[in-house]
Amino acid sequence: MSVEHYTQLRALLDPVPQLTEARRVLCIQPHPDDTDIALGATIALLAAQGTIITYLSVTDDAAGLTNADAELPYEARVRLRSSEQREAASILGVAEVRELGFADAGDWSVRELRNCLVDAIRTDEPDFVLSCDPWLPYEAHADHVRTGLAVAEAAILYQFPNTATAHYRAEYRLNAVGFFFTDKPNQFVDAAAYRELKLEAISAHKSQFTSEQINALDAVDHERGQRLAETTGAVWVEGVKCLRPEWLHVLPEAQWL
Ligand SMILES: [Zn+2]
């Protein structure tokens, strides 16, 4: 798409809402730790400026343990991941952590999750929802693809009173969905001041990472943030693909917005 075409298209649409101006953000993540890894510095920045942030973990992450904790009984693994997420969230200033308890890498459907998310969006009434980009090339983890798709569909369907669940309120409107773990970011948050806090939060997920893995994660995150920052004037940023809910249906140009 040429710059000229892009400019013409943008002129036909409302402005993309800015994540940094959000008042209430609902982060719907496949597993405890995804939002911390993708956007931990942005979350800390938003919390510091008074944005109310809720984490909603879709799965219990009971399958994602690789160290000695993997030997724990199922209930203990679920409790461990929940407590690690709560500690990380408190480091970043997240107001609330909730869990849906779907099985990690389990046999659940997008439709089943989407109905839960319609209810979660209506109940929480965020102006911004964050989740992982289900259209990321080479994303193999089905929990991530299903969660992103369910979030995108819920962001459309919550506004229809006859959709599956209760808590419908005609006056409420969701402004935008922001996708993280994306290869098409269109907003770049200058959150370099919160990088240390992000690392501290990721490190709270002790059952997930060795210190070598944390270092590797941090090195990649550092390089990516510097690369994304090149056109912004900042030194390091986190990237998000933000779209209005109505752009998540029959709009081929959404990939370029
Ligand atoms: Zn994940």
XYZ file of C-alpha atoms and ligand atoms in Angstrom:
258
model
C 0.000 0.000 0.000
C 1.458 3.376 -1.025
C 1.728 6.268 1.392
C -0.834 8.126 -0.735
C -3.372 5.290 -0.531
C -2.750 4.927 3.171
C -3.343 8.654 3.744
C -6.578 8.528 1.725
C -7.813 5.534 3.704
C -6.906 7.048 7.073
C -8.850 10.210 6.187
C -12.013 8.093 5.793
C -11.766 6.570 9.256
C -11.927 7.863 12.803
C -8.558 8.308 14.540
C -7.107 5.232 16.234
C -7.564 5.693 19.999
C -4.259 6.094 21.821
C -3.439 3.379 24.352
C -1.607 5.915 26.529
C -4.875 7.830 26.920
C -6.875 4.810 28.090
C -8.650 5.109 31.440
C -9.490 1.470 31.994
C -7.640 -1.435 30.363
C -8.582 -5.119 30.385
C -5.618 -7.347 29.490
C -6.854 -10.732 28.289
C -3.875 -13.069 28.159
C -3.631 -16.759 27.229
C -1.314 -17.465 30.170
C -0.084 -15.730 33.291
C 3.067 -13.825 32.171
C 2.126 -12.956 28.551
C 1.218 -9.314 29.219
C 4.249 -8.850 31.492
C 6.573 -10.162 28.767
C 4.953 -8.268 25.883
C 4.018 -4.964 27.469
C 5.229 -4.905 31.071
C 6.780 -1.458 30.786
C 3.671 -0.015 29.138
C 1.484 -1.502 31.873
C 3.704 0.066 34.558
C 3.592 3.432 32.770
C -0.208 3.306 32.440
C -0.639 2.303 36.086
C 1.662 5.141 37.186
C -0.509 7.648 35.339
C -3.693 6.351 36.981
C -5.095 3.927 34.388
C -7.048 1.107 36.045
C -5.674 -2.185 34.763
C -7.128 -5.668 35.085
C -5.411 -8.888 34.066
C -7.627 -11.755 32.941
C -5.729 -15.021 32.392
C -7.549 -17.458 30.127
C -5.690 -20.679 30.971
C -4.321 -22.006 34.247
C -0.812 -22.484 32.766
C -0.566 -25.876 34.496
C 1.155 -27.403 31.457
C 3.796 -24.715 31.143
C 6.173 -25.697 33.930
C 9.509 -27.177 33.002
C 11.572 -27.176 36.184
C 11.103 -29.161 39.432
C 7.692 -27.484 39.892
C 6.400 -29.575 36.980
C 6.312 -32.522 39.444
C 3.760 -30.761 41.662
C 0.142 -31.972 41.702
C -2.205 -30.161 39.295
C -3.907 -27.918 41.896
C -0.542 -26.832 43.322
C 0.754 -25.907 39.854
C -2.338 -23.798 39.190
C -1.981 -22.036 42.559
C 1.720 -21.416 41.955
C 1.169 -19.788 38.562
C -1.661 -17.676 39.943
C 0.443 -16.428 42.857
C 3.415 -15.661 40.592
C 1.144 -13.642 38.294
C -0.319 -11.749 41.245
C 3.152 -10.855 42.475
C 4.247 -9.668 39.003
C 1.033 -7.676 38.592
C 1.507 -5.934 41.931
C 5.056 -4.921 40.885
C 3.618 -3.204 37.784
C 0.655 -1.590 39.591
C -2.112 -3.763 38.109
C -5.329 -3.254 40.088
C -6.874 -6.702 39.743
C -6.002 -10.205 38.528
C -8.719 -12.645 37.500
C -8.599 -16.129 35.979
C -10.969 -18.045 33.728
C -9.361 -21.429 34.463
C -9.379 -22.897 30.955
C -6.996 -25.858 30.605
C -3.498 -24.872 29.459
C -3.055 -26.276 25.920
C -6.484 -27.849 26.429
C -9.347 -28.872 24.182
C -11.530 -25.745 24.398
C -13.087 -23.697 21.629
C -12.846 -20.083 20.496
C -16.641 -19.883 20.755
C -16.651 -21.068 24.388
C -13.993 -18.526 25.335
C -15.562 -15.742 23.278
C -18.816 -16.054 25.252
C -16.886 -15.714 28.530
C -15.082 -12.670 27.122
C -18.268 -10.934 25.982
C -19.353 -11.217 29.607
C -15.947 -10.045 30.907
C -15.942 -6.974 28.640
C -19.507 -6.045 29.595
C -18.773 -6.517 33.298
C -15.443 -4.673 33.367
C -16.398 -1.961 30.815
C -12.815 -1.092 29.745
C -12.202 1.536 27.068
C -9.240 -0.552 25.831
C -8.751 -4.317 25.663
C -5.259 -5.772 25.186
C -4.493 -9.275 23.951
C -2.083 -11.202 21.744
C -2.229 -10.819 17.955
C -3.798 -14.044 16.607
C -2.511 -13.237 13.105
C 1.168 -13.220 14.072
C 3.034 -15.263 11.415
C 4.585 -18.467 12.801
C 2.651 -18.309 16.083
C 2.252 -22.016 16.814
C 0.715 -21.932 20.281
C -2.999 -22.568 19.846
C -3.795 -20.914 23.219
C -2.453 -17.648 21.799
C -4.255 -17.924 18.465
C -7.571 -18.922 20.072
C -7.356 -16.218 22.734
C -6.597 -13.463 20.222
C -9.432 -14.597 17.934
C -11.892 -14.854 20.825
C -10.945 -11.362 22.035
C -11.345 -9.892 18.528
C -14.775 -11.470 18.090
C -15.921 -10.561 21.615
C -14.903 -6.954 20.885
C -17.490 -6.941 18.116
C -20.246 -9.062 19.690
C -20.410 -7.500 23.183
C -22.528 -4.655 21.719
C -25.326 -6.938 20.493
C -27.954 -7.505 23.196
C -28.908 -10.955 21.897
C -25.374 -12.355 22.056
C -25.010 -15.270 24.450
C -24.454 -13.660 27.837
C -25.964 -11.172 30.297
C -24.732 -7.776 31.579
C -25.565 -5.929 28.342
C -25.656 -2.141 28.721
C -26.457 -0.081 25.606
C -24.535 3.018 26.777
C -21.156 1.273 27.093
C -18.677 1.395 24.192
C -15.242 -0.233 23.862
C -12.896 2.199 22.068
C -10.165 -0.127 20.862
C -8.392 -3.456 20.926
C -4.607 -3.411 21.220
C -2.731 -6.509 20.059
C 0.668 -7.322 21.546
C 3.136 -9.961 20.274
C 2.415 -8.376 16.900
C 4.476 -7.877 13.749
C 2.348 -4.877 12.702
C 2.514 -2.389 15.568
C 0.958 1.010 14.876
C 1.555 2.565 18.318
C 4.893 2.787 20.065
C 4.904 3.440 23.780
C 7.969 5.234 25.132
C 8.192 3.258 28.368
C 11.974 2.940 28.711
C 11.774 4.353 32.243
C 9.844 1.228 33.286
C 12.118 -1.402 31.738
C 13.674 -2.378 35.086
C 10.226 -2.823 36.620
C 9.195 -4.969 33.655
C 12.206 -7.223 34.193
C 11.390 -7.485 37.901
C 7.812 -8.501 37.053
C 8.922 -11.136 34.536
C 11.388 -12.462 37.120
C 8.478 -13.042 39.522
C 7.411 -15.919 37.251
C 10.042 -18.068 38.927
C 8.606 -21.411 37.836
C 8.812 -20.351 34.166
C 12.331 -19.094 33.620
C 15.907 -19.692 34.692
C 18.065 -16.565 35.090
C 19.732 -17.426 31.746
C 16.338 -17.505 30.052
C 15.391 -14.156 31.642
C 18.633 -12.663 30.310
C 17.954 -14.003 26.806
C 14.377 -12.712 26.917
C 15.632 -9.314 28.039
C 18.280 -9.157 25.292
C 15.681 -9.842 22.579
C 13.265 -7.374 24.170
C 15.986 -4.720 24.305
C 16.917 -5.176 20.641
C 13.271 -5.207 19.508
C 12.402 -2.086 21.490
C 15.379 -0.190 20.059
C 14.512 -1.278 16.509
C 10.856 -0.251 16.873
C 11.972 3.077 18.350
C 14.055 4.041 15.304
C 11.344 6.163 13.676
C 9.967 7.594 16.924
C 12.758 9.660 18.477
C 12.612 7.515 21.628
C 15.418 5.124 22.602
C 13.277 2.093 23.384
C 9.568 1.400 22.966
C 6.966 -1.332 23.170
C 4.800 -1.823 20.063
C 1.053 -2.458 19.925
C -1.364 -2.879 17.025
C -4.411 -0.826 18.000
C -7.674 -1.073 16.074
C -11.207 0.097 16.656
C -13.547 -2.890 17.198
C -15.507 -2.055 14.030
C -12.329 -2.438 11.976
C -12.050 -6.098 12.994
C -14.547 -7.253 10.376
C -14.598 -7.089 6.570
C -11.844 -4.454 6.391
C -8.837 -5.817 4.446
C -7.036 -2.519 5.036
C -6.970 -3.144 8.816
C -3.588 -4.833 8.401
C -2.105 -1.513 7.216
C -3.808 0.805 9.703
Zn 1.447 -17.478 26.562
